[in-house]
Short mmCIF file of C-alpha atoms and ligand atoms in Angstrom, two decimals:
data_model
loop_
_atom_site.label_atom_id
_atom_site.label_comp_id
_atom_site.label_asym_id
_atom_site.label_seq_id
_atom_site.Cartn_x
_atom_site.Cartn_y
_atom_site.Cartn_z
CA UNK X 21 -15.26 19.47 -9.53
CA UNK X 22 -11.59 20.33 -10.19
CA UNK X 23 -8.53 18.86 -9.30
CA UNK X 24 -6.71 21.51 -7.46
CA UNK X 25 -4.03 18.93 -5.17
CA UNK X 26 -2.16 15.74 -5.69
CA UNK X 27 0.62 13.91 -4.52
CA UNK X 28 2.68 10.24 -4.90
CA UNK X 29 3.22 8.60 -1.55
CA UNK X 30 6.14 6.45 -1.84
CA UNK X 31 5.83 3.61 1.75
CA UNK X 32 7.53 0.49 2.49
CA UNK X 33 5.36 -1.41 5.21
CA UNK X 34 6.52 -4.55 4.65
CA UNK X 35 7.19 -3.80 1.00
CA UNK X 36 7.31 -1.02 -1.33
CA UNK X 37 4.42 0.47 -2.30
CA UNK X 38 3.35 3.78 -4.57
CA UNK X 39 0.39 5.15 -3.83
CA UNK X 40 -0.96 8.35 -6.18
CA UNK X 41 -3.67 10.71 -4.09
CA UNK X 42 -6.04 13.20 -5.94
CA UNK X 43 -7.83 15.91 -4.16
CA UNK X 44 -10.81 18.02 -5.64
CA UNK X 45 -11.85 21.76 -4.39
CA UNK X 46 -14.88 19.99 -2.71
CA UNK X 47 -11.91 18.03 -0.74
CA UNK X 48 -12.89 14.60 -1.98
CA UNK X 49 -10.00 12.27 -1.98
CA UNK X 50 -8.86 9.45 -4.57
CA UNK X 51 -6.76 6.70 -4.48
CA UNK X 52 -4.96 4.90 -6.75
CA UNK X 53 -1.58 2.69 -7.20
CA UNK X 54 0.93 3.05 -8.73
CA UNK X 55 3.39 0.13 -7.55
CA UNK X 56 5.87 -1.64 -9.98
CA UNK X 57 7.62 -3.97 -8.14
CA UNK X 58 11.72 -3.15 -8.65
CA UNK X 59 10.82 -0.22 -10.58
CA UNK X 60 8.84 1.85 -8.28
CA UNK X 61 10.79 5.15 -8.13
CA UNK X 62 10.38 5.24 -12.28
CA UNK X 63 6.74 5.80 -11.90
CA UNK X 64 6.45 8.08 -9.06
CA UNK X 65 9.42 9.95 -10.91
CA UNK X 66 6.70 9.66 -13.95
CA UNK X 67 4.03 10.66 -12.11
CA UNK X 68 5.20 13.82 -10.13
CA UNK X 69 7.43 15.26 -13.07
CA UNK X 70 4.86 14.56 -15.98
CA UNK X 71 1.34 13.97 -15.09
CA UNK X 72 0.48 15.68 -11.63
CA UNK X 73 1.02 19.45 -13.73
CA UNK X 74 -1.06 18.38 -16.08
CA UNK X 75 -3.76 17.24 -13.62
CA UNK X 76 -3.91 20.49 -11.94
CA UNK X 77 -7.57 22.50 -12.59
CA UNK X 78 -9.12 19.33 -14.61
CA UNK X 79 -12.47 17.79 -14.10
CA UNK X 80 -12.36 15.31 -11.72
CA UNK X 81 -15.02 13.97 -13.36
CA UNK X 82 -13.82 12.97 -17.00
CA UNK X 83 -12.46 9.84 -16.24
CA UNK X 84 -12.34 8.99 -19.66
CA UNK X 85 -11.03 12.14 -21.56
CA UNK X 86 -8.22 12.59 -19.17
CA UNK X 87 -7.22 9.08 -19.52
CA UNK X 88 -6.74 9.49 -23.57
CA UNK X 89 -5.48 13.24 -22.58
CA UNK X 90 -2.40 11.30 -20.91
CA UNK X 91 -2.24 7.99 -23.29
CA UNK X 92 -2.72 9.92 -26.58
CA UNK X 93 -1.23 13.12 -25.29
CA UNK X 94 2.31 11.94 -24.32
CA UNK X 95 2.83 10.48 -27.98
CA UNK X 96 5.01 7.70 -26.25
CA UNK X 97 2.39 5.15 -25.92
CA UNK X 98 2.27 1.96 -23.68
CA UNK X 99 5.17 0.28 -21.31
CA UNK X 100 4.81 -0.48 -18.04
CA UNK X 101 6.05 2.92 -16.26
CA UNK X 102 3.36 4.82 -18.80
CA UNK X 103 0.62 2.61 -18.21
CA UNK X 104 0.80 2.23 -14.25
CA UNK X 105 1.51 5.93 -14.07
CA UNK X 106 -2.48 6.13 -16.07
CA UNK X 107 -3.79 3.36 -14.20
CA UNK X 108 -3.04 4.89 -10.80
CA UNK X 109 -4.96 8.27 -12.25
CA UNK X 110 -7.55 6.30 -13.46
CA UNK X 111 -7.92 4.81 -10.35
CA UNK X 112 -8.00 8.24 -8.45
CA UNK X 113 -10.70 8.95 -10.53
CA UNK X 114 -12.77 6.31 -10.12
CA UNK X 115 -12.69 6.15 -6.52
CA UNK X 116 -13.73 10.07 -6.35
CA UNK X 117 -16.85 9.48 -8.58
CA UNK X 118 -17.63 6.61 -6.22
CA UNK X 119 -17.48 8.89 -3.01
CA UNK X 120 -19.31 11.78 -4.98
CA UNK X 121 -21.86 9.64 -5.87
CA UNK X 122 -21.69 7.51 -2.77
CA UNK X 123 -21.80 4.32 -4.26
CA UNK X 124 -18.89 1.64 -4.52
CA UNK X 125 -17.25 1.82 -7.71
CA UNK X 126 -18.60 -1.50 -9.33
CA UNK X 127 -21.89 -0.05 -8.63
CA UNK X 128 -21.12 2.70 -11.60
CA UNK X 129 -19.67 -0.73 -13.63
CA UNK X 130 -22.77 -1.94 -13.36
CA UNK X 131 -23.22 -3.47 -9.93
CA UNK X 132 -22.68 -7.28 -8.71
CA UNK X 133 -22.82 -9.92 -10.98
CA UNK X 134 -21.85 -12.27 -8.50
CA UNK X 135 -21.98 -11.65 -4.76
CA UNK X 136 -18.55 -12.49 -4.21
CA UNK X 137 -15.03 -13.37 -5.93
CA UNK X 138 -13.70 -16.72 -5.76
CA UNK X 139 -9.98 -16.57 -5.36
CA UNK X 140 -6.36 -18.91 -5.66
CA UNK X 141 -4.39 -18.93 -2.40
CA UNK X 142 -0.44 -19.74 -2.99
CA UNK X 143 0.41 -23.25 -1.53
CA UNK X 144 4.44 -23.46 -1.40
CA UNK X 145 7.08 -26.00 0.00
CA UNK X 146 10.73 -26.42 0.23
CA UNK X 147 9.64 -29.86 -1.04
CA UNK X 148 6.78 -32.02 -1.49
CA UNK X 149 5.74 -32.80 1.77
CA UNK X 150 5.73 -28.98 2.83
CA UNK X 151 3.92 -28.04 0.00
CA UNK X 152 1.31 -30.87 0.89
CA UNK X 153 0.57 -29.43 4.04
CA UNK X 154 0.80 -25.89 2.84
CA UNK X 155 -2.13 -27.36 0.69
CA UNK X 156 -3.49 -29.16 3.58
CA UNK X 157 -4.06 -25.24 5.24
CA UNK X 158 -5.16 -23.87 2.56
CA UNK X 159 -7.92 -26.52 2.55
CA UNK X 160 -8.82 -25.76 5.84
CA UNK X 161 -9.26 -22.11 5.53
CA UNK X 162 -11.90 -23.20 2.40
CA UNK X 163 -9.80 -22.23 -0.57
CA UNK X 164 -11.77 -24.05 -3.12
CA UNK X 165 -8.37 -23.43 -5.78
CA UNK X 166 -4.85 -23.46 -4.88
CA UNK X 167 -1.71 -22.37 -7.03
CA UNK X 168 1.07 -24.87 -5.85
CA UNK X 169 4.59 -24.45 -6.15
CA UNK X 170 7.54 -26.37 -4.80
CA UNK X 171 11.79 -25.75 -4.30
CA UNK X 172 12.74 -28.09 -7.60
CA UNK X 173 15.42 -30.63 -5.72
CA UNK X 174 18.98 -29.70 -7.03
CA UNK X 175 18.33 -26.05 -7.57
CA UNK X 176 19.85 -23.98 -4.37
CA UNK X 177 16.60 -22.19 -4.86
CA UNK X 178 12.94 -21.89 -6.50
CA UNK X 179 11.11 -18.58 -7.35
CA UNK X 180 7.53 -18.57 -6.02
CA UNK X 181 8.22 -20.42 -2.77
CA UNK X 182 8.17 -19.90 0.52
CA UNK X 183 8.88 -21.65 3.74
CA UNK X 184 7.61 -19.84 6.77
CA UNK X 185 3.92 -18.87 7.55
CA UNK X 186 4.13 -15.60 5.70
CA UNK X 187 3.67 -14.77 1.80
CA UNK X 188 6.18 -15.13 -0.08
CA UNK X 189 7.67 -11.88 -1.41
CA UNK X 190 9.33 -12.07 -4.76
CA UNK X 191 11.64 -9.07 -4.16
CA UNK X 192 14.94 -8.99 -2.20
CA UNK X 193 17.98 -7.55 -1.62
CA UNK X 194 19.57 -3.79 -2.47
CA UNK X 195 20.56 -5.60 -5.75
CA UNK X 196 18.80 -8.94 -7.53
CA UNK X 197 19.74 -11.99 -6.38
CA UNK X 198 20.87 -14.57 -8.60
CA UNK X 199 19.24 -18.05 -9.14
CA UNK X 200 20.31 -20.70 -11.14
CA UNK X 201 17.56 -22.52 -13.56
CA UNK X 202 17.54 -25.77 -15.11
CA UNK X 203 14.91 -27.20 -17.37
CA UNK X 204 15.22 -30.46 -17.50
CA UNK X 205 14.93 -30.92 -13.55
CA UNK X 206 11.90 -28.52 -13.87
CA UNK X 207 10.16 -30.26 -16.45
CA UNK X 208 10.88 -33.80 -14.28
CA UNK X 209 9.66 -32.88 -11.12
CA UNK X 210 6.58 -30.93 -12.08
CA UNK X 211 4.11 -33.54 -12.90
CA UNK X 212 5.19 -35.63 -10.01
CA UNK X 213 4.67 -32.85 -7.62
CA UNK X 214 1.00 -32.76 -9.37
CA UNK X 215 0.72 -36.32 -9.00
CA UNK X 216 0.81 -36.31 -4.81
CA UNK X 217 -0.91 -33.62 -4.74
CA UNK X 218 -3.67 -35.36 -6.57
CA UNK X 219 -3.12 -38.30 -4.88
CA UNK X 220 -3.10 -36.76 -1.35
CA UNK X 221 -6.17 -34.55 -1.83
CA UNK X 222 -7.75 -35.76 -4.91
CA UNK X 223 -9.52 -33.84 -7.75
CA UNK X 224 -12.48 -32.23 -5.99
CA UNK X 225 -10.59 -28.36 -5.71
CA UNK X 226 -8.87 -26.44 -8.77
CA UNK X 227 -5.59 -26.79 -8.94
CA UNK X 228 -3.21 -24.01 -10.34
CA UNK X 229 0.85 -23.59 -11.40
CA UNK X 230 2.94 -20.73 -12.12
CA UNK X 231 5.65 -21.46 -14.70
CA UNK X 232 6.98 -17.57 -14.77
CA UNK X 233 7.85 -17.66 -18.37
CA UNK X 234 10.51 -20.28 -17.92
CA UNK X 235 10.23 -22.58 -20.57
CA UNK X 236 10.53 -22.42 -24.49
CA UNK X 237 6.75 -23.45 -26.99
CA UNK X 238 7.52 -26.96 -27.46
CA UNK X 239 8.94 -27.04 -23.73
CA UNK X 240 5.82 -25.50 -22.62
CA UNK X 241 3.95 -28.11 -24.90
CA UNK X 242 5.36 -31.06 -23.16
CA UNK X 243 4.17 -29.74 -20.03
CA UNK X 244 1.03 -28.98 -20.60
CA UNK X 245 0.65 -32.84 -22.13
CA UNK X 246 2.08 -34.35 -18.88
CA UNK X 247 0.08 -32.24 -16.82
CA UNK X 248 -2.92 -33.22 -18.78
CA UNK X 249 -4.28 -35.91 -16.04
CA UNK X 250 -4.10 -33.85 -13.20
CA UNK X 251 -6.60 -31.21 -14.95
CA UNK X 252 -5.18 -28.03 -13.62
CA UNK X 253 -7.37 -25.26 -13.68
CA UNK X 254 -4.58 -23.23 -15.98
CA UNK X 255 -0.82 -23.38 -16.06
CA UNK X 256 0.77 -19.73 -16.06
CA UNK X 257 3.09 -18.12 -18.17
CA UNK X 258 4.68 -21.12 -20.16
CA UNK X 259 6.80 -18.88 -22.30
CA UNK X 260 7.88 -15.37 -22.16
CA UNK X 261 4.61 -13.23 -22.19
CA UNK X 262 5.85 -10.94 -25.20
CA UNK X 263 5.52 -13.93 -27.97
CA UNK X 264 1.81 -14.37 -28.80
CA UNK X 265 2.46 -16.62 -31.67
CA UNK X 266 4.28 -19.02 -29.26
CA UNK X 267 1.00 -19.79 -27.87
CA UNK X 268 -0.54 -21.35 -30.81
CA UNK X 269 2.48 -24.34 -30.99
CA UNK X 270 1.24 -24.83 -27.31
CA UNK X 271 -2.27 -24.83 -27.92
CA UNK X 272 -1.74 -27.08 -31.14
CA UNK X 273 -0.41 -29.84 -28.55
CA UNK X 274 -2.42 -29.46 -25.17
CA UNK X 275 -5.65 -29.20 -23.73
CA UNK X 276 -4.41 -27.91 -20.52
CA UNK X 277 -5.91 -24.32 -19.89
CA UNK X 278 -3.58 -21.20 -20.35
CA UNK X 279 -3.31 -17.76 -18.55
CA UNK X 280 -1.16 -15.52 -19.18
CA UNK X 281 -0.39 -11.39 -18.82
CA UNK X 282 0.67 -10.21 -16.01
CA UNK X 283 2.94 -8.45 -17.43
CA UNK X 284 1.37 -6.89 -20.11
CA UNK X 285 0.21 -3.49 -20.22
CA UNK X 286 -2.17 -2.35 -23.01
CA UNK X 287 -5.54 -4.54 -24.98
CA UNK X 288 -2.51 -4.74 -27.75
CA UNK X 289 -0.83 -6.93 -25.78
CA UNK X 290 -3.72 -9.68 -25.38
CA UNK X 291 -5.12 -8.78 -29.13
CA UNK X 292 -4.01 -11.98 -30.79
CA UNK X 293 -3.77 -14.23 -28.01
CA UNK X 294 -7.48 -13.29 -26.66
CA UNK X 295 -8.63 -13.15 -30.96
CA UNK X 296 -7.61 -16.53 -31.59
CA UNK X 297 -8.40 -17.99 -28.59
CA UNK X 298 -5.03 -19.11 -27.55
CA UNK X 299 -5.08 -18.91 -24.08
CA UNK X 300 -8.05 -19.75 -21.82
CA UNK X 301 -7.29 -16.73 -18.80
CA UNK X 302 -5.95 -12.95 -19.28
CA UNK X 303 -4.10 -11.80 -16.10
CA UNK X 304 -3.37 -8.49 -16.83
CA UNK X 305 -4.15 -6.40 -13.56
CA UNK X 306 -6.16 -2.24 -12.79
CA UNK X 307 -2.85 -1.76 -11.70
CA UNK X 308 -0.29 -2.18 -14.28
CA UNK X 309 -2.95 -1.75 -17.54
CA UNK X 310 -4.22 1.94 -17.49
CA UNK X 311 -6.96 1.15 -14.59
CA UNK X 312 -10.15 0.08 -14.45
CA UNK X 313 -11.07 2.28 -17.69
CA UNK X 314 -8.69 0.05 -19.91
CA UNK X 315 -8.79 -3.10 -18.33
CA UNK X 316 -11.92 -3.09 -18.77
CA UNK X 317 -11.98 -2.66 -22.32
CA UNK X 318 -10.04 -5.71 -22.32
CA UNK X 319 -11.98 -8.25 -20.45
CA UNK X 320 -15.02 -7.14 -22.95
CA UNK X 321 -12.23 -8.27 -25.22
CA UNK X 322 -11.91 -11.45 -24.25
CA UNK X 323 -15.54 -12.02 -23.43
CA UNK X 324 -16.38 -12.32 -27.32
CA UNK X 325 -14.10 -15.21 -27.28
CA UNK X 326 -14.86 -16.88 -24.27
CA UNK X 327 -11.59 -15.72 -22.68
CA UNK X 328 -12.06 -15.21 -18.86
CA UNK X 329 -10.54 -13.18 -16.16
CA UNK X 330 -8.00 -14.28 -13.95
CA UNK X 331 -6.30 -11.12 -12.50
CA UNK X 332 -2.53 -10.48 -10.84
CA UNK X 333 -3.19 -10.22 -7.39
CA UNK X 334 0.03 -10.50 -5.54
CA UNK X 335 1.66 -9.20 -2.53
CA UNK X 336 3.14 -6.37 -4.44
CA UNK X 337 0.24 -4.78 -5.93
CA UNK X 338 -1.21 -2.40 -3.32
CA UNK X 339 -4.76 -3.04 -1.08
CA UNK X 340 -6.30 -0.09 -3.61
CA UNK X 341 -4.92 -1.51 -6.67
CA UNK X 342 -6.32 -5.06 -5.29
CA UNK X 343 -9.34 -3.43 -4.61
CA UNK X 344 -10.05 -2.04 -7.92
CA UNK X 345 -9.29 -5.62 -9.45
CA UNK X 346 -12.24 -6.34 -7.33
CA UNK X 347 -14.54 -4.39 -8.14
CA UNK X 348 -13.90 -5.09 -11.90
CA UNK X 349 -14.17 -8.65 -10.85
CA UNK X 350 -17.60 -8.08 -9.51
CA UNK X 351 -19.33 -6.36 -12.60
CA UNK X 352 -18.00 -8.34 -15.30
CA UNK X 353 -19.43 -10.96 -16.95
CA UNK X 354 -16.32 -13.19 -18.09
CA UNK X 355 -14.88 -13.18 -14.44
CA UNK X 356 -12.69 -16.55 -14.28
CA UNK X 357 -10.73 -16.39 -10.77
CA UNK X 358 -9.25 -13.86 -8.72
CA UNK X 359 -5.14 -14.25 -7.58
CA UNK X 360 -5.21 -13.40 -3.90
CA UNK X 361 -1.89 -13.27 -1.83
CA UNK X 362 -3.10 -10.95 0.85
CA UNK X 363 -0.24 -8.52 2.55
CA UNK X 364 2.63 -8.98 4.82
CA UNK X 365 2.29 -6.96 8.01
CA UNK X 366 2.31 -4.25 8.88
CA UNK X 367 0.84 -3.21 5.12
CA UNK X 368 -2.53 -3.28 7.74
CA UNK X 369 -1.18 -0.24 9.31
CA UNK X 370 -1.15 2.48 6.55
CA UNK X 371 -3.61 0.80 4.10
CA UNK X 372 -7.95 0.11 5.32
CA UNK X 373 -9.09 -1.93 2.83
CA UNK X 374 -12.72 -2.54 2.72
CA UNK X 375 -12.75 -6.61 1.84
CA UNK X 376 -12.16 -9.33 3.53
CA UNK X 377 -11.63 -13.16 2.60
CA UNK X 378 -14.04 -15.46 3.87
CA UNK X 379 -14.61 -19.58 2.42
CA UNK X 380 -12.74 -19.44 -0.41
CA UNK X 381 -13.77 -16.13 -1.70
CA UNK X 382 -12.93 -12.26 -1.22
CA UNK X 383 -15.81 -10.40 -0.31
CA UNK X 384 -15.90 -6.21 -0.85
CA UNK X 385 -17.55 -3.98 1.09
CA UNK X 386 -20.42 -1.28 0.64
CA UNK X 387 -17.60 1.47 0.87
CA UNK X 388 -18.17 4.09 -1.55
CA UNK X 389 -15.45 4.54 -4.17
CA UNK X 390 -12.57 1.89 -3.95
CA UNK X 391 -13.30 1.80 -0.48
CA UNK X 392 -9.09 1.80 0.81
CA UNK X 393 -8.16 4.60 3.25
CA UNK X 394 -4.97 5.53 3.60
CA UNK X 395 -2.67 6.94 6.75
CA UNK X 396 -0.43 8.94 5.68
CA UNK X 397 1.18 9.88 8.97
CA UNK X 398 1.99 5.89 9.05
CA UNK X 399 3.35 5.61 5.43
CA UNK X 400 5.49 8.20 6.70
CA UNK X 401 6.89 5.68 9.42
CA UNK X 402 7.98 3.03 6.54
CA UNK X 403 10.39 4.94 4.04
CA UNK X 404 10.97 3.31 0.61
CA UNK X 405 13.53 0.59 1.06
CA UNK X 406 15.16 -0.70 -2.47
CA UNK X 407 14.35 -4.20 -3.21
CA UNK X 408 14.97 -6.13 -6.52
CA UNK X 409 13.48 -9.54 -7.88
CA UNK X 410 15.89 -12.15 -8.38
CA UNK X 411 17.34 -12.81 -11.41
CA UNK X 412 17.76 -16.42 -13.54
CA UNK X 413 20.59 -17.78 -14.92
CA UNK X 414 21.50 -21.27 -16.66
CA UNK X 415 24.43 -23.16 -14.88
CA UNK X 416 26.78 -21.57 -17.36
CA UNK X 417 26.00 -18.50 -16.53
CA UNK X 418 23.83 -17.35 -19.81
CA UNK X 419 20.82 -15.43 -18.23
CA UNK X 420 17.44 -17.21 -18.73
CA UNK X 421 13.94 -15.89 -19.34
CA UNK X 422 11.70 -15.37 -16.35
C1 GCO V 520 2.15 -14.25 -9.56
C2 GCO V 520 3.48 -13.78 -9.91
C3 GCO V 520 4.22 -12.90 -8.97
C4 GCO V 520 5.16 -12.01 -9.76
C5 GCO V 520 5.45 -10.78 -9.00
C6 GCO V 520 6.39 -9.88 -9.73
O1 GCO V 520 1.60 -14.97 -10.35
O2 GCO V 520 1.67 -13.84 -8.52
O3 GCO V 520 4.11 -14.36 -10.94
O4 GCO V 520 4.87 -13.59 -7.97
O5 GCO V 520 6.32 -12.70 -10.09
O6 GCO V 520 4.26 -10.14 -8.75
O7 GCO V 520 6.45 -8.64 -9.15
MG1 MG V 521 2.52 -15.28 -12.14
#
C-alpha cells in the first residue's frame, strides 16, 4: 500500500484551515490537519516543499517509521511548524489504516474506554451579567463544565470573549490587533467574577479559567490562592508555557489544579512538569504535537504520574484534527476533559465530521478511520484569508506575555 498522491488544501470557511490529504494506489484517502492559527502558510509551505517528496512511494502503512523518518530525518527537531507538519502526516496515516481495516481509529488504540467524552463549553461576557447568562445556556444545553471568561472593566478589550451567539475566534485582522493588559485589574476582578458565578449557580458543575500565560509565578500563585474557594476544575496557563520550573513556585503555594500546553509541541516539553507532578492537566493537542503517534506517548507520560488529559480543542483546530483528539480521548486511560468550541459556519460545508455533542459530552461515530470527509470543490469556494491573533501590550507600551 504505497503512497503514490498528496496534497495541502489551504480553506477559509469561516476561518483558516490546512488540511494535508494522502492517497494510496488502492485510492484510500487520509486526512489530517495541519492548521496553526496565524502561521498557517509556514506549514503548508513545510509540508508541500519538504515532506510531500519524501512521502511519495512509502508504505502507507508504517505509521511509525515514517513518523521518526521525518522527526529524526530532518535533523531540525521540534517547533511548532515541524511538529504540525508530522502531526498532520501522522494523522493521514492513521485515518487510512482505519478505512483499510474498517474500523475507527481508537479501535486500533485500543477501543472505548469510556463511551463518550465529557467536554468544557466557553461561557463569555462583556461583563458579569453576560457571562452569567452565557453560563445560564450553557447549563441548559447540559454542559456539566464550563470555562468562563469575562471583558476585565477598564481594559477597551479582553482576549477569550465574546459577545454575540457565535464562538469566539481569537484571530483578526490582515495584521494583529493590539490590546492593552493590566495585571492588577486582572488579578482584582477574577475571583469576584468566580464568586457570582458560584453564587448564581452554585458548586454542583466544574468550573474552568483561561489565564493565557498572562501573569508572572508568584502572580499566578496569588491567583490560584484566591481562587481556592471556588474549586475550579483547573486554571490555564498561569505563566508563559515555556518555563517549567515556574510551576513549582505555583504549586508550592496553591492547591488549585493546573493545565497547561497548548502550546507545546514535543513529550520534552511536558517532561518536567508531567515528572514532578507540577501541573494536574496536559493540553497539548494531535494537532500541533506530531499526531496521535506522539501524543500519545505523552499522555502514557503523564499517566505514571497521575497527570490527566485535557486537550486544545478550539475553533481553530480543524473537525479532523478535533476528531483525532477524540479518538485519543476515547482509548486512553488518564482522559481528564475534552476543550470543545465547535466551528463557526459555514466550516459545516467543506468539513463531515462524524461526532456530535449531546448532554454534556461529544460522542464519535462508528466511521472508520478519523471518520471527517472533506469537499474539496467547497474548500475551493473559501480561499485563505490572512488573519492574525491580537497582540498584548502594558499601558506603556512594553509588549506583555500572552
Ligand atoms: C483555548 C485557547 C485558544 C487559543 C487559540 C490560539 O484555551 O482555547 O487559549 O483560544 O488562544 O487557540 O490559536
Ligand atoms: Mg487556552
Amino acid at each position: 500500500m504505497k503512497i503514490t498522491d498528496a496534497q495541502v488544501i489551504v480553506t477559509a470557511p469561516g476561518r483558516n484551515y490546512v488540511t494535508l490529504k494522502l492517497v494510496t494506489d488502492d485510492g484510500v484517502v487520509g486526512y489530517g490537519d495541519a492548521t496553526l492559527n496565524g502561521r498557517e502558510l509556514a506549514v503548508a509551505a513545510y509540508l508541500t516543499e519538504h515532506v510531500l517528496p519524501l512521502l511519495a512511494g512509502r508504505d502507507a502503512s508504517r505509521i511509525g517509521d515514517t513518523w521518526q523518518y521525518l522527526y529524526k530525518g530532518a535533523y531540525w527537531r521540534r517547533g511548532p511548524v515541524t511538529m504540525t507538519a508530522i502531526s498532520a502526516v501522522d494523522q493521514a496515516l492513521w485515518d487510512i489504516k482505519g478505512k483499510v481495516a474498517g474500523l475507527p481509529v481508537h479501535e486500533l488504540l485500543g477501543g472505548k474506554a469510556r463511551e463518550a467524552l465529557t467536554v468544557y463549553g466557553h461561557a463569555s461576557g462583556a461583563d458579569v451579567d453576560g457571562l452569567l447568562a452565557d453560563v445560564a445556556r450553557h447549563l441548559e444545553l447540559g454542559y456539566t463544565a464550563v470555562r468562563v471568561q469575562a471583558k476585565i472593566p477598564g481594559m477597551d478589550s479582553t482576549y477569550g470573549t465574546h459577545t454575540g451567539a457565535q464562538i469566539y475566534e481569537p484571530a483578526s485582522g490582515a495584521l494583529p490587533t493590539e490590546e492593552t493588559w493590566n495585571t492588577a485589574a486582572y488579578l482584582d476582578f477574577v475571583p469576584a467574577m468566580m464568586k457570582r458565578v458560584r453564587d448564581e449557580f452554585g458548586y454542583g458543575f466544574h468550573l474552568l479559567h483561561d489565564v493565557h500565560h498572562r501573569l508572572t509565578p508568584i502572580e499566578a500563585a496569588r491567583l490560584g490562592g484566591a481562587l481556592e474557594p471556588y474549586r475550579l476544575f483547573w486554571l490555564e496557563d498561569a505563566t508563559p508555557a515555556e518555563d517549567q520550573e515556574a510551576f513549582r513556585l505555583i504549586r508550592s503555594h496553591t492547591v488549585t489544579p493546573l493545565a497547561v500546553g497548548e502550546v507545546f509541541n514535543t513529550i520534552w516539553d511536558c517532561r518536567q512538569l508531567i515528572s514532578e507532578r507540577l501541573i494536574d492537566y496536559i493540553r497539548t493537542p494531535v494537532t500541533h504535537a506530531g499526531g496521535i503517534s506522539h501524543v500519545r506517548r505523552i499522555m502514557d507520560l503523564a499517566d505514571l504520574y497521575g497527570v490527566r488529559s485535557g486537550c486544545h480543542g478550539p475553533g481553530d483546530i480543524s473537525p479532523i484534527g478535533m476528531a483525532a483528539n477524540l479518538h485519543l480521548d476515547l482509548a486512553i486511560p488518564n482522559f481528564g476533559i475534552q476543550e470543545y468550541m465547535g466551528h463557526r459556519d459555514p466550516a459545516g460545508e467543506v468539513f463531515d465530521w462524524g461526532y456530535r455533542y449531546e448532554g454534556g459530552m461529544l460522542w464519535l461515530s462508528d466511521r472508520p478511520g478519523l471518520g471527517v470527509e472533506v469537499d474539496e470543490e467547497a474548500a475551493r469556494r473559501y480561499p485563505y484569508d490572512p488573519k492574525y491573533l491580537p497582540v498584548a501590550r502594558l499601558a506603556d507600551g512594553g509588549m506583555h506575555d500572552w
